[in-house]
mmCIF file of C-alpha atoms and ligand atoms in Angstrom:
data_model
loop_
_atom_site.group_PDB
_atom_site.id
_atom_site.type_symbol
_atom_site.label_atom_id
_atom_site.label_comp_id
_atom_site.label_asym_id
_atom_site.label_seq_id
_atom_site.Cartn_x
_atom_site.Cartn_y
_atom_site.Cartn_z
ATOM 1 C CA MET A 153 237.378 225.414 267.582
ATOM 2 C CA LYS A 154 235.069 228.037 269.079
ATOM 3 C CA LYS A 155 236.171 229.148 272.540
ATOM 4 C CA LYS A 156 233.707 228.840 275.386
ATOM 5 C CA ILE A 157 232.802 232.156 276.983
ATOM 6 C CA THR A 158 233.340 231.711 280.696
ATOM 7 C CA SER A 159 232.520 235.153 282.105
ATOM 8 C CA LEU A 160 229.429 237.318 282.108
ATOM 9 C CA TYR A 161 229.277 241.023 283.025
ATOM 10 C CA ILE A 162 225.982 242.822 283.674
ATOM 11 C CA HIS A 163 225.856 246.613 284.020
ATOM 12 C CA ILE A 164 223.297 248.432 286.172
ATOM 13 C CA PRO A 165 223.760 252.145 285.426
ATOM 14 C CA PHE A 166 221.306 253.540 287.964
ATOM 15 C CA CYS A 167 222.435 255.460 291.050
ATOM 16 C CA ARG A 168 220.530 257.136 293.881
ATOM 17 C CA HIS A 169 223.136 259.907 293.726
ATOM 18 C CA LEU A 170 226.093 260.578 291.441
ATOM 19 C CA CYS A 171 229.677 260.615 292.708
ATOM 20 C CA ASP A 172 231.774 263.624 291.714
ATOM 21 C CA TYR A 173 234.666 261.546 290.333
ATOM 22 C CA CYS A 174 232.786 258.775 288.562
ATOM 23 C CA ASP A 175 233.256 258.335 284.830
ATOM 24 C CA PHE A 176 231.435 255.002 284.460
ATOM 25 C CA THR A 177 228.151 254.749 282.503
ATOM 26 C CA LYS A 178 225.624 255.942 285.048
ATOM 27 C CA MET A 179 222.421 257.925 285.487
ATOM 28 C CA PHE A 180 219.944 258.891 288.168
ATOM 29 C CA TYR A 181 217.531 256.196 289.278
ATOM 30 C CA LEU A 182 214.378 256.891 287.269
ATOM 31 C CA PRO A 183 211.693 254.308 288.118
ATOM 32 C CA LEU A 184 210.213 254.751 284.636
ATOM 33 C CA TYR A 185 213.401 253.425 282.992
ATOM 34 C CA VAL A 186 214.538 250.963 285.617
ATOM 35 C CA LYS A 187 211.665 248.507 285.303
ATOM 36 C CA ASP A 188 211.898 248.446 281.538
ATOM 37 C CA TYR A 189 215.692 248.125 281.681
ATOM 38 C CA ILE A 190 215.550 245.040 283.885
ATOM 39 C CA LYS A 191 212.965 243.533 281.533
ATOM 40 C CA HIS A 192 215.399 243.972 278.628
ATOM 41 C CA LEU A 193 218.280 242.492 280.613
ATOM 42 C CA VAL A 194 216.244 239.510 281.750
ATOM 43 C CA LYS A 195 215.203 238.787 278.161
ATOM 44 C CA GLN A 196 218.844 238.935 277.041
ATOM 45 C CA ILE A 197 219.942 236.739 279.926
ATOM 46 C CA TYR A 198 217.379 234.066 279.007
ATOM 47 C CA ASN A 199 218.653 234.180 275.413
ATOM 48 C CA LEU A 200 222.309 233.597 276.330
ATOM 49 C CA LYS A 201 223.904 230.684 274.521
ATOM 50 C CA GLU A 202 226.217 229.522 277.297
ATOM 51 C CA ARG A 203 224.459 227.473 279.921
ATOM 52 C CA LYS A 204 226.870 228.023 282.783
ATOM 53 C CA TYR A 205 229.514 230.677 283.423
ATOM 54 C CA LYS A 206 232.555 230.381 285.667
ATOM 55 C CA THR A 207 232.133 233.982 286.769
ATOM 56 C CA ILE A 208 229.195 236.382 286.806
ATOM 57 C CA TYR A 209 229.709 240.020 287.829
ATOM 58 C CA ILE A 210 227.026 242.666 288.319
ATOM 59 C CA GLY A 211 228.591 246.133 288.336
ATOM 60 C CA GLY A 212 227.495 249.713 288.104
ATOM 61 C CA GLY A 213 226.415 252.353 288.616
ATOM 62 C CA THR A 214 224.794 250.969 291.680
ATOM 63 C CA PRO A 215 223.322 247.464 291.379
ATOM 64 C CA THR A 216 222.009 247.716 294.953
ATOM 65 C CA SER A 217 219.952 250.781 293.977
ATOM 66 C CA LEU A 218 217.437 248.304 292.520
ATOM 67 C CA SER A 219 214.297 247.631 294.523
ATOM 68 C CA PRO A 220 214.177 244.164 296.129
ATOM 69 C CA SER A 221 211.666 242.902 293.549
ATOM 70 C CA LEU A 222 213.742 244.067 290.556
ATOM 71 C CA LEU A 223 216.937 242.726 292.135
ATOM 72 C CA GLU A 224 215.175 239.391 292.573
ATOM 73 C CA GLU A 225 213.998 239.362 288.938
ATOM 74 C CA LEU A 226 217.567 239.923 287.767
ATOM 75 C CA LEU A 227 219.213 237.395 290.089
ATOM 76 C CA LYS A 228 216.587 234.770 289.333
ATOM 77 C CA ALA A 229 217.367 235.035 285.607
ATOM 78 C CA LEU A 230 221.112 234.816 286.279
ATOM 79 C CA TYR A 231 220.738 231.858 288.608
ATOM 80 C CA ILE A 232 220.077 229.597 285.613
ATOM 81 C CA HIS A 233 223.581 230.378 284.353
ATOM 82 C CA LYS A 234 225.286 229.757 287.664
ATOM 83 C CA GLY A 235 227.256 226.537 288.037
ATOM 84 C CA LYS A 236 228.303 224.829 291.238
ATOM 85 C CA ASN A 237 231.616 226.687 291.470
ATOM 86 C CA THR A 238 230.649 229.936 289.795
ATOM 87 C CA GLU A 239 232.043 233.101 291.346
ATOM 88 C CA PHE A 240 228.964 235.328 291.505
ATOM 89 C CA THR A 241 229.780 238.940 292.443
ATOM 90 C CA ILE A 242 227.632 242.005 292.943
ATOM 91 C CA GLU A 243 228.808 245.559 293.638
ATOM 92 C CA VAL A 244 227.285 246.996 296.782
ATOM 93 C CA ASN A 245 226.860 250.620 297.847
ATOM 94 C CA PRO A 246 226.385 250.345 301.625
ATOM 95 C CA GLU A 247 223.769 253.093 301.939
ATOM 96 C CA THR A 248 221.439 251.298 299.522
ATOM 97 C CA MET A 249 221.624 247.909 301.252
ATOM 98 C CA THR A 250 218.753 246.320 303.176
ATOM 99 C CA LYS A 251 218.347 242.988 304.912
ATOM 100 C CA LYS A 252 215.777 242.007 302.295
ATOM 101 C CA LYS A 253 218.286 242.562 299.466
ATOM 102 C CA LEU A 254 220.922 240.573 301.349
ATOM 103 C CA LEU A 255 218.575 237.590 301.710
ATOM 104 C CA ILE A 256 217.721 237.775 297.999
ATOM 105 C CA MET A 257 221.426 237.736 297.142
ATOM 106 C CA LYS A 258 221.917 234.708 299.356
ATOM 107 C CA LYS A 259 218.893 232.907 297.899
ATOM 108 C CA TYR A 260 220.224 233.162 294.331
ATOM 109 C CA GLY A 261 223.788 232.172 295.128
ATOM 110 C CA VAL A 262 225.703 235.454 295.205
ATOM 111 C CA ASN A 263 228.979 234.465 296.881
ATOM 112 C CA ARG A 264 231.133 237.558 296.507
ATOM 113 C CA VAL A 265 230.389 241.227 297.138
ATOM 114 C CA SER A 266 232.397 244.315 296.304
ATOM 115 C CA LEU A 267 231.729 247.334 298.474
ATOM 116 C CA GLY A 268 232.408 250.819 297.129
ATOM 117 C CA VAL A 269 233.934 252.320 300.265
ATOM 118 C CA GLN A 270 236.522 254.736 298.772
ATOM 119 C CA THR A 271 237.410 256.101 302.240
ATOM 120 C CA PHE A 272 236.210 255.798 305.831
ATOM 121 C CA ASP A 273 236.974 259.443 306.570
ATOM 122 C CA ALA A 274 233.713 261.356 307.139
ATOM 123 C CA ASP A 275 235.053 264.667 305.778
ATOM 124 C CA LEU A 276 236.466 263.036 302.664
ATOM 125 C CA LEU A 277 233.235 261.128 302.057
ATOM 126 C CA LYS A 278 231.410 264.460 302.050
ATOM 127 C CA ILE A 279 233.928 265.955 299.625
ATOM 128 C CA ILE A 280 233.437 263.129 297.110
ATOM 129 C CA ASN A 281 229.654 263.164 297.564
ATOM 130 C CA ARG A 282 229.275 259.690 299.067
ATOM 131 C CA PHE A 283 226.429 259.067 301.433
ATOM 132 C CA HIS A 284 227.520 256.126 303.556
ATOM 133 C CA SER A 285 229.347 256.105 306.876
ATOM 134 C CA LYS A 286 232.131 253.974 308.325
ATOM 135 C CA ARG A 287 229.547 252.474 310.674
ATOM 136 C CA GLN A 288 227.383 251.314 307.741
ATOM 137 C CA VAL A 289 230.347 249.683 306.002
ATOM 138 C CA VAL A 290 231.328 247.776 309.128
ATOM 139 C CA TYR A 291 227.696 246.791 309.743
ATOM 140 C CA TRP A 292 227.189 245.353 306.244
ATOM 141 C CA ILE A 293 230.504 243.515 306.237
ATOM 142 C CA ASN A 294 229.378 241.811 309.450
ATOM 143 C CA GLN A 295 225.953 241.046 308.004
ATOM 144 C CA PHE A 296 227.398 239.512 304.820
ATOM 145 C CA ASN A 297 229.731 237.344 306.870
ATOM 146 C CA LYS A 298 226.886 236.278 309.130
ATOM 147 C CA GLU A 299 224.837 235.162 306.123
ATOM 148 C CA GLY A 300 227.762 233.195 304.703
ATOM 149 C CA ILE A 301 228.843 235.633 301.963
ATOM 150 C CA LYS A 302 232.432 235.772 303.138
ATOM 151 C CA ASN A 303 234.311 236.690 299.980
ATOM 152 C CA ILE A 304 234.262 240.456 300.353
ATOM 153 C CA ASN A 305 236.156 243.175 298.509
ATOM 154 C CA ILE A 306 236.308 246.831 299.366
ATOM 155 C CA ASP A 307 237.367 249.602 296.960
ATOM 156 C CA LEU A 308 239.508 252.453 298.276
ATOM 157 C CA ILE A 309 240.687 255.553 296.387
ATOM 158 C CA TYR A 310 243.848 257.542 297.139
ATOM 159 C CA GLY A 311 244.846 261.029 296.013
ATOM 160 C CA LEU A 312 241.437 262.504 296.895
ATOM 161 C CA PRO A 313 241.221 266.286 297.423
ATOM 162 C CA THR A 314 242.486 267.188 300.941
ATOM 163 C CA GLN A 315 243.485 263.541 301.604
ATOM 164 C CA THR A 316 246.869 263.053 303.253
ATOM 165 C CA LEU A 317 249.148 260.050 303.616
ATOM 166 C CA GLU A 318 248.182 259.893 307.288
ATOM 167 C CA LYS A 319 244.462 259.751 306.451
ATOM 168 C CA PHE A 320 245.055 257.060 303.851
ATOM 169 C CA LYS A 321 247.112 255.033 306.309
ATOM 170 C CA LYS A 322 244.210 255.220 308.765
ATOM 171 C CA ASP A 323 241.846 253.948 306.045
ATOM 172 C CA LEU A 324 244.217 251.095 305.221
ATOM 173 C CA LEU A 325 244.736 250.057 308.831
ATOM 174 C CA LEU A 326 241.003 250.004 309.441
ATOM 175 C CA ALA A 327 240.407 248.054 306.217
ATOM 176 C CA THR A 328 242.903 245.368 307.214
ATOM 177 C CA LYS A 329 241.110 244.874 310.548
ATOM 178 C CA LEU A 330 237.796 244.083 308.850
ATOM 179 C CA ASN A 331 236.574 240.620 308.056
ATOM 180 C CA ILE A 332 237.227 240.920 304.298
ATOM 181 C CA THR A 333 239.276 238.967 301.768
ATOM 182 C CA HIS A 334 240.181 241.517 299.119
ATOM 183 C CA ILE A 335 241.097 245.191 298.654
ATOM 184 C CA SER A 336 241.227 247.144 295.371
ATOM 185 C CA SER A 337 242.762 250.583 295.396
ATOM 186 C CA TYR A 338 243.280 253.089 292.603
ATOM 187 C CA SER A 339 244.667 256.615 292.412
ATOM 188 C CA LEU A 340 241.972 259.216 291.725
ATOM 189 C CA THR A 341 241.588 259.969 288.029
ATOM 190 C CA VAL A 342 239.728 263.101 286.955
ATOM 191 C CA SER A 343 237.986 262.599 283.633
ATOM 192 C CA LYS A 344 236.245 265.098 281.376
ATOM 193 C CA GLY A 345 232.522 265.252 282.036
ATOM 194 C CA THR A 346 232.754 264.503 285.770
ATOM 195 C CA ARG A 347 231.839 267.107 288.385
ATOM 196 C CA PHE A 348 235.430 267.019 289.689
ATOM 197 C CA TYR A 349 236.659 267.932 286.199
ATOM 198 C CA ASN A 350 234.296 270.900 286.052
ATOM 199 C CA MET A 351 235.432 271.935 289.526
ATOM 200 C CA LYS A 352 239.018 271.806 288.214
ATOM 201 C CA VAL A 353 240.078 269.208 290.787
ATOM 202 C CA LYS A 354 243.591 268.059 289.938
ATOM 203 C CA GLU A 355 245.002 264.541 290.077
ATOM 204 C CA VAL A 356 247.962 264.236 292.441
ATOM 205 C CA ALA A 357 251.437 264.475 290.890
ATOM 206 C CA ASP A 358 253.220 261.224 289.997
ATOM 207 C CA ASP A 359 255.657 261.419 292.914
ATOM 208 C CA ILE A 360 252.805 261.864 295.420
ATOM 209 C CA SER A 361 250.820 259.062 293.824
ATOM 210 C CA ARG A 362 253.931 256.905 294.192
ATOM 211 C CA GLU A 363 254.101 257.724 297.912
ATOM 212 C CA TYR A 364 250.470 256.679 298.328
ATOM 213 C CA TYR A 365 251.126 253.491 296.377
ATOM 214 C CA ASP A 366 254.213 252.546 298.409
ATOM 215 C CA LEU A 367 252.171 253.027 301.578
ATOM 216 C CA LEU A 368 249.314 250.944 300.170
ATOM 217 C CA TYR A 369 251.668 248.098 299.256
ATOM 218 C CA LYS A 370 253.555 248.187 302.558
ATOM 219 C CA VAL A 371 250.541 248.347 304.881
ATOM 220 C CA LEU A 372 248.589 245.686 303.007
ATOM 221 C CA LYS A 373 251.552 243.329 302.707
ATOM 222 C CA SER A 374 252.358 243.536 306.386
ATOM 223 C CA ASN A 375 248.728 242.741 307.193
ATOM 224 C CA GLY A 376 248.406 239.626 305.059
ATOM 225 C CA PHE A 377 246.951 241.121 301.871
ATOM 226 C CA LYS A 378 249.195 239.965 299.046
ATOM 227 C CA ARG A 379 249.325 241.840 295.772
ATOM 228 C CA TYR A 380 248.313 239.771 292.744
ATOM 229 C CA GLU A 381 247.692 242.647 290.322
ATOM 230 C CA ILE A 382 249.059 246.195 290.590
ATOM 231 C CA SER A 383 245.913 247.560 292.254
ATOM 232 C CA ASN A 384 244.447 244.356 293.721
ATOM 233 C CA PHE A 385 245.368 242.595 296.950
ATOM 234 C CA ALA A 386 243.920 239.463 298.509
ATOM 235 C CA LYS A 387 244.140 237.383 301.650
ATOM 236 C CA ASN A 388 244.637 233.623 301.207
ATOM 237 C CA LYS A 389 244.554 233.840 297.384
ATOM 238 C CA ASN A 390 240.948 235.025 297.293
ATOM 239 C CA TRP A 391 241.645 236.524 293.865
ATOM 240 C CA SER A 392 238.849 237.947 291.751
ATOM 241 C CA ARG A 393 238.421 235.190 289.167
ATOM 242 C CA HIS A 394 236.242 237.475 287.062
ATOM 243 C CA ASN A 395 238.896 240.172 286.790
ATOM 244 C CA LEU A 396 241.650 237.587 286.277
ATOM 245 C CA ASN A 397 239.795 236.457 283.169
ATOM 246 C CA TYR A 398 240.090 240.029 281.794
ATOM 247 C CA TRP A 399 243.745 240.269 282.781
ATOM 248 C CA ASN A 400 244.469 236.922 281.138
ATOM 249 C CA GLY A 401 242.983 238.187 277.865
ATOM 250 C CA GLY A 402 239.946 235.901 278.200
ATOM 251 C CA GLU A 403 236.662 236.454 276.406
ATOM 252 C CA TYR A 404 233.435 237.540 278.107
ATOM 253 C CA THR A 405 229.879 238.556 277.414
ATOM 254 C CA GLY A 406 228.834 242.093 278.397
ATOM 255 C CA LEU A 407 225.192 243.040 278.829
ATOM 256 C CA GLY A 408 223.723 246.404 279.817
ATOM 257 C CA LEU A 409 224.154 250.079 279.106
ATOM 258 C CA GLY A 410 227.689 251.053 278.072
ATOM 259 C CA SER A 411 229.179 247.645 278.849
ATOM 260 C CA HIS A 412 231.848 245.997 276.729
ATOM 261 C CA GLY A 413 232.117 242.422 275.636
ATOM 262 C CA TYR A 414 234.736 240.336 273.835
ATOM 263 C CA GLU A 415 233.586 237.284 271.958
ATOM 264 C CA GLU A 416 235.222 235.267 269.175
ATOM 265 C CA GLY A 417 237.974 237.875 268.815
ATOM 266 C CA VAL A 418 235.453 240.708 268.428
ATOM 267 C CA ARG A 419 235.319 243.555 270.932
ATOM 268 C CA TYR A 420 231.898 245.198 271.140
ATOM 269 C CA GLN A 421 230.262 248.021 273.038
ATOM 270 C CA ASN A 422 226.687 248.372 274.158
ATOM 271 C CA SER A 423 224.906 251.688 273.660
ATOM 272 C CA THR A 424 225.305 254.342 276.352
ATOM 273 C CA ASN A 425 221.953 255.874 275.356
ATOM 274 C CA ILE A 426 219.141 254.550 277.534
ATOM 275 C CA GLN A 427 216.356 255.402 275.071
ATOM 276 C CA GLU A 428 218.140 253.502 272.296
ATOM 277 C CA TYR A 429 218.874 250.620 274.652
ATOM 278 C CA LEU A 430 215.240 250.342 275.624
ATOM 279 C CA LYS A 431 214.320 250.091 271.940
ATOM 280 C CA GLY A 432 216.480 246.977 271.781
ATOM 281 C CA HIS A 433 219.357 248.714 269.973
ATOM 282 C CA TYR A 434 221.974 247.204 272.232
ATOM 283 C CA ILE A 435 225.287 246.897 270.414
ATOM 284 C CA VAL A 436 226.604 250.046 268.767
ATOM 285 C CA LYS A 437 230.218 249.245 267.982
ATOM 286 C CA GLN A 438 232.105 246.098 267.015
ATOM 287 C CA GLU A 439 235.698 245.635 266.009
ATOM 288 C CA LYS A 440 237.774 242.579 265.252
ATOM 289 C CA LEU A 441 241.076 242.953 267.023
ATOM 290 C CA THR A 442 244.204 242.658 264.896
ATOM 291 C CA LYS A 443 247.051 240.413 265.995
ATOM 292 C CA LYS A 444 249.057 243.519 266.954
ATOM 293 C CA GLU A 445 246.220 244.847 269.123
ATOM 294 C CA LYS A 446 245.779 241.455 270.762
ATOM 295 C CA ILE A 447 249.492 241.246 271.589
ATOM 296 C CA GLU A 448 249.486 244.794 272.987
ATOM 297 C CA GLU A 449 246.550 244.017 275.242
ATOM 298 C CA TYR A 450 248.030 240.699 276.369
ATOM 299 C CA ILE A 451 251.283 242.408 277.393
ATOM 300 C CA MET A 452 249.609 245.435 278.950
ATOM 301 C CA LEU A 453 247.346 243.349 281.176
ATOM 302 C CA GLY A 454 249.770 240.480 281.771
ATOM 303 C CA LEU A 455 252.508 242.689 283.166
ATOM 304 C CA ARG A 456 250.071 244.149 285.721
ATOM 305 C CA LYS A 457 249.791 240.712 287.337
ATOM 306 C CA GLU A 458 252.156 239.628 290.092
ATOM 307 C CA ASN A 459 252.733 236.322 288.275
ATOM 308 C CA GLY A 460 253.314 238.184 285.018
ATOM 309 C CA LEU A 461 252.535 236.488 281.753
ATOM 310 C CA ASN A 462 253.135 232.926 280.823
ATOM 311 C CA LYS A 463 255.601 232.603 277.948
ATOM 312 C CA GLU A 464 254.194 229.251 276.815
ATOM 313 C CA SER A 465 250.625 230.597 276.672
ATOM 314 C CA PHE A 466 251.910 233.584 274.720
ATOM 315 C CA LYS A 467 253.549 231.266 272.193
ATOM 316 C CA ARG A 468 250.403 229.130 271.915
ATOM 317 C CA GLU A 469 248.226 232.211 271.410
ATOM 318 C CA PHE A 470 250.424 234.113 268.953
ATOM 319 C CA ARG A 471 252.518 231.317 267.404
ATOM 320 C CA GLU A 472 255.766 233.145 268.090
ATOM 321 C CA GLU A 473 258.266 233.289 270.926
ATOM 322 C CA ILE A 474 257.873 236.429 273.031
ATOM 323 C CA HIS A 475 261.636 237.017 272.753
ATOM 324 C CA CYS A 476 261.474 236.956 268.953
ATOM 325 C CA ILE A 477 258.795 239.645 268.870
ATOM 326 C CA PHE A 478 260.304 241.930 271.492
ATOM 327 C CA LYS A 479 263.906 241.369 270.526
ATOM 328 C CA ASN A 480 265.171 244.866 271.357
ATOM 329 C CA SER A 481 263.011 245.939 274.259
ATOM 330 C CA LEU A 482 263.067 242.754 276.370
ATOM 331 C CA PRO A 483 266.853 242.537 276.914
ATOM 332 C CA ASP A 484 266.913 246.264 277.568
ATOM 333 C CA CYS A 485 264.103 246.205 280.177
ATOM 334 C CA ILE A 486 265.559 243.110 281.847
ATOM 335 C CA GLN A 487 268.980 244.705 282.053
ATOM 336 C CA ASN A 488 267.461 247.819 283.620
ATOM 337 C CA ASN A 489 265.716 245.677 286.224
ATOM 338 C CA LEU A 490 262.233 246.688 285.029
ATOM 339 C CA LEU A 491 261.323 243.196 283.840
ATOM 340 C CA CYS A 492 262.510 239.835 285.068
ATOM 341 C CA GLU A 493 261.899 236.319 283.849
ATOM 342 C CA THR A 494 261.718 232.804 285.100
ATOM 343 C CA LYS A 495 261.657 229.643 282.984
ATOM 344 C CA TYR A 496 257.933 230.069 282.338
ATOM 345 C CA SER A 497 257.030 233.678 282.950
ATOM 346 C CA LEU A 498 257.853 237.285 282.234
ATOM 347 C CA LYS A 499 257.110 239.731 285.039
ATOM 348 C CA ALA A 500 257.471 243.412 285.842
ATOM 349 C CA THR A 501 259.579 244.092 288.944
ATOM 350 C CA TYR A 502 258.194 246.391 291.680
ATOM 351 C CA GLU A 503 259.927 249.322 289.999
ATOM 352 C CA GLY A 504 258.793 248.095 286.575
ATOM 353 C CA LYS A 505 255.180 248.082 287.694
ATOM 354 C CA MET A 506 255.585 251.712 288.707
ATOM 355 C CA LEU A 507 256.985 252.546 285.261
ATOM 356 C CA LEU A 508 254.718 250.293 283.241
ATOM 357 C CA ASP A 509 253.702 252.997 280.749
ATOM 358 C CA GLN A 510 257.340 253.539 279.826
ATOM 359 C CA ILE A 511 257.961 249.798 279.466
ATOM 360 C CA LEU A 512 254.947 249.468 277.182
ATOM 361 C CA ILE A 513 256.007 252.389 274.953
ATOM 362 C CA LYS A 514 259.416 250.760 274.563
ATOM 363 C CA MET A 515 258.013 247.290 273.915
ATOM 364 C CA PHE A 516 255.400 248.405 271.399
ATOM 365 C CA LEU A 517 258.111 250.011 269.275
ATOM 366 C CA ASP A 518 259.200 246.419 268.518
ATOM 367 C CA LEU A 519 255.806 245.508 267.063
HETATM 368 C C1 SAM B 662 232.577 250.450 288.901
HETATM 369 S S1 SAM B 662 233.153 251.427 290.189
HETATM 370 C C2 SAM B 662 232.090 251.038 291.503
HETATM 371 C C3 SAM B 662 230.781 251.596 291.485
HETATM 372 C C4 SAM B 662 230.134 251.266 292.796
HETATM 373 N N1 SAM B 662 228.773 251.093 292.643
HETATM 374 C C5 SAM B 662 230.445 252.303 293.840
HETATM 375 O O1 SAM B 662 230.399 251.999 294.981
HETATM 376 O O2 SAM B 662 230.751 253.435 293.496
HETATM 377 C C6 SAM B 662 234.528 250.539 290.761
HETATM 378 C C7 SAM B 662 235.487 251.306 291.585
HETATM 379 O O3 SAM B 662 236.320 252.086 290.766
HETATM 380 C C8 SAM B 662 236.894 253.104 291.546
HETATM 381 N N2 SAM B 662 236.785 254.375 290.822
HETATM 382 C C9 SAM B 662 235.706 254.835 290.168
HETATM 383 N N3 SAM B 662 235.969 256.046 289.630
HETATM 384 C C10 SAM B 662 237.246 256.336 289.955
HETATM 385 C C11 SAM B 662 238.118 257.451 289.705
HETATM 386 N N4 SAM B 662 237.711 258.504 288.994
HETATM 387 N N5 SAM B 662 239.376 257.395 290.178
HETATM 388 C C12 SAM B 662 239.812 256.328 290.881
HETATM 389 N N6 SAM B 662 239.049 255.268 291.160
HETATM 390 C C13 SAM B 662 237.783 255.266 290.708
HETATM 391 C C14 SAM B 662 236.111 253.185 292.844
HETATM 392 O O4 SAM B 662 236.911 252.711 293.886
HETATM 393 C C15 SAM B 662 234.920 252.301 292.568
HETATM 394 O O5 SAM B 662 234.411 251.720 293.711
#
C-alpha cells in the first residue's frame, strides 16, 4: 500500500545578507526573482496530492526576508494543506521581522517559529556577519508569545571564531531564561564555498567541541531542556515533529530551490539553479534507495535520538531482526558501553553519541 506523505518542506533561498558560515542553498534577495519564485511555489503547492500534512516547515535562506504580501501569498496557499493539529513552522531571522509579518503568520495558522540566533554576543555576531541584536531576539520572542505563537525554537552555534566556553555558557544561560520551548545547537562546520572557508577559519578540534557539547548538555539539562536528539533539546516534550519525521526515516515532500524530498522510496533533489527553477525544471536528481542504504540511514538517524530506534519497527521495515544483521558489531558496542538496549529499543549511550561515527563505521561493516 502507498504510504501517506505526512510532512512538507518549503525552501526560501533568499537572504538580505549572507552569513559567513552558511552552506545552505541561498542567494541575495533579488526582487526580480523573488516574485516569480513564489508564483512557482504557489502553483506547486496547489498541485500537491496530499490534502493535509501533519507538519509543514518553511526554511531557508531567510523565509522572513519575503515582503508581507509575498509571505501572505505563500502562507495562504499552504493553509489549504494545514490540518487541525498540523505543526506549522517558519524560520525567522529577527532583523527581518515586522509586526505585519507576525500577524500574517498568525492569520494562516503558523504555530511554531525557529529563530536563527546563533549567539547573543555582540562581538561574535559581528564576526559571523549577523545583523540582529540580543534586544531584537528578546523582543520578538515576547511578541510571538503575546500573539499566541508559543512553540519557539532558537538555534545556537558553538565553536565560533574567538568564542570561549565562558561566552557560550553566557549564551546558554540567557537562552534558558527566555520564554521558549526548544533549543538546537550545532558545532560550527566550515564548508568549501563559504566565506569562512575562504578566510581559512578552522573548525574547533574534537576535544574542544566535546567540551562545548558537555557544557551544552549540562546547562540545558539543569534548566529543564531535555535532550531528545543529539543536538536538540526541548522543554515539556515540545519536540520538533517535523524533524522527528526525518529522524524516524519518514517520507516527505520537498519544494523549492535545492530542497530534498523522499517519496515512495525515492530520494530526489530540486535544482539549485534559480534560472532553471524558474523555467519549471524543478527536480534534477532522483535515486531509489537500496535496502542497504535505507538500513544505514535508519541506524544513523535512529541512534541520534534519545529514545534510540525501535527494534520492532526495524523488523517490520526490513523483515529481519536487527541482531541478525549486526551480529558482530552490536554485541561489541554493547559490551563497550557505546550502545545499550531495552526490550524494545536500541540506543546510543552518552559516550556512544559522542563516538557515533565510530559506531556507524563498525556497524556498517556487518552489512
Ligand atoms: C537552515 S539554517 C537557518 C537559516 C536561518 N534563516 C538563519 O537564521 O540563519 C538552520 C541552522 O543551522 C545552523 N547552521 C547553519 N550553518 C551552520 C554551520 N556552518 N555550522 C553550524 N551550524 C550551522 C544555524 O544554527 C542555523 O540557524
